Structure formats: C-alpha cells, structure tokens
Amino acid sequence: MGRSPCCEKAHTNKGAWTKEEDQRLIAYIKAHGEGCWRSLPKAAGLLRCGKSCRLRWINYLRPDLKRGNFTEEEDDLIIKLHGLLGNKWSLIAGRLPGRTDNEIKNYWNTHIKRKLLGRGIDPQTHRPLAAFTAAVPSFLPMSDLAAVVPDTAATSDTSHSDGSSSAAGSLDLNLELSISLPYYSAAESPTLAICLCHHLGFQGSEACGCQTQQQRHALRFHTS
DNA sequence: AAGCTACGCAACCGCTGGTCG
DNA sequence: GCGACCAGCGGTTGCGTAGCT
C-alpha cells in the first residue's frame, strides 16, 4: 500500500516563487482564509504542492510579518528561549510576534551561533566552552535558572508523566515540568497565568506577546 | 574584470503527531 | 484499535549575492 505522496510531483512547480504565484496565493487566502492546504493549490490555480503554499504564506506573505533586522532585545530573548526550549523554533517564534520559525532558525544558525561562540559559549548547551570555562562565567548560571524556572512543586498542571519529580537542577526536566497548555487563561483557572517573558525580564516589551492571548504556542507558567 | 569563496535566506524533504473514518 | 490522511515542525539543501583575491 504505502502512503500517497502529498502532491503530484510531476505537475508541480518547484524553486523560487514568482510574483504572479504570490499574488494568486494572497488573493486566494484573502478571499477564503487559511485552511486545507492540500486542496488550496488546485483551488487557487497554483501548480504548487500544498506544503509549499503553506510555507510561502507563513514565512513570507503573511501580512503580520515583521521584516528587517532583529533587535538586540529579540536577540537576547531568542538566546534565553533557546536555552530553555532548545531547537523548538516554532515555540520560540510564538514568543516573537511577527517572526517565523524559519526566520529564527536561519538567524540562529547564521548570527547567534557565531555570537555565542565568540563569547565562548556553546550554542547548544548554553554553557561555557571548555577552553573558556575558567575565564568566562556561564551565560545562564544555575542560580539564574532557578529564578527563571519555577519550583516544580508550584506548577499545578504539568506533573511528569511517570510521576517522577527528582532531578532538580536538570534544565530539561524542569522545562518539561514547567510547560502548560496554550490558551490557558487566568480566567479559566484559579491559578495566576504568568507570561514566560515575565520570568525572562521582557514583560511589556515589544518582544513580549503577553497581550495577545491568541498567540500560538503561548507558553505560560502557572503559580498559585 | 574575472574567478572564487563564504554567507544568508528561501524553499524543500522527511518525519511526527493529531484527527477522523 | 488501526490505518490513512493531513498539517506542522525541524533539519538540510540550493541559489543568489556580497566580499575578497
């Protein structure tokens, strides 16, 4: 049997999008909205795969995209979020209004990685490289992590699936324990919803998406 | 001016998880 | 419960271009 391909590759364009294709896609989504990417190309008269249309729209054509250079504030937020979330680009993008996961991923690989390496910090672990360990303090020391990652006992709805609660000091585990479901508003819960940016010191800033409750992938800590 | 190299970004590919019949 | 389908994600690739020799 096997799974059918996502599109008929023999009859689809590949490579860079033309202005005309962009216009068709924009016009169609303006008229019909996002949805069913698989059938969109045919409906819109595009010789493209649905995945390609989705990517083009999300990464380039969406009207709410913020084009241009990243600010220092955005840089810092990306670094801190990456330290907490790892390569979860879509989650990171969810905290940066107007930025896409692809854009952040590219920016990370081309700019921030180098910036961190220049500071003697391992971009993957966010810990000092061996050669710098003695001279340079860690970017995010455990004392800071303690402030950023709340006490696991205080998280109400994110207990570990296997019931374990040890490994204090393990960034990965603490992170897992600290993530709750998106769209979990304070009004729906007796607990107080606190934006992740609050913990990172970006509350009220441009980079903080606190105000937009519908922000996709909004990460929130809940404290009683 | 021409050729080469490194870099940045857009797009593609393959996989995963969620949903539905 | 199972398989098929689909959207979405992260890693990778390829192309255009700026900078250098």
Coordinates of C-alpha atoms in Angstrom, one line a residue, chain A residues 4 13 17 34-35 45 55 59-60 62 64 75 84 90 98 100 104 108-109 115 143 145 150-151 163 176 180 183 189:
Chain A
S4 CA 0.1 8.6 -1.2
N13 CA 6.5 23.9 -9.8
W17 CA 8.0 31.7 -6.2
E34 CA -6.2 29.7 5.6
G35 CA -7.2 26.1 5.6
G45 CA -4.9 27.8 -9.6
L55 CA 5.4 27.6 3.8
N59 CA 7.3 32.6 6.1
Y60 CA 6.9 35.3 3.5
R62 CA 1.6 36.8 5.9
D64 CA 1.6 40.5 10.1
D75 CA 18.5 38.5 20.1
L84 CA 15.1 26.8 27.8
S90 CA 8.0 27.2 16.5
G98 CA 5.9 38.9 13.5
T100 CA 8.6 33.0 11.8
I104 CA 14.5 32.5 13.7
W108 CA 20.2 31.4 14.9
N109 CA 22.3 29.4 12.6
K115 CA 27.9 35.4 18.5
S143 CA 21.3 30.4 40.1
L145 CA 17.9 29.2 36.1
P150 CA 9.8 28.0 38.8
D151 CA 9.7 25.4 41.6
G163 CA 5.3 10.7 38.4
E176 CA 9.1 19.9 30.8
S180 CA 1.5 24.1 30.3
Y183 CA -4.8 29.1 25.6
S189 CA -8.2 28.9 36.4

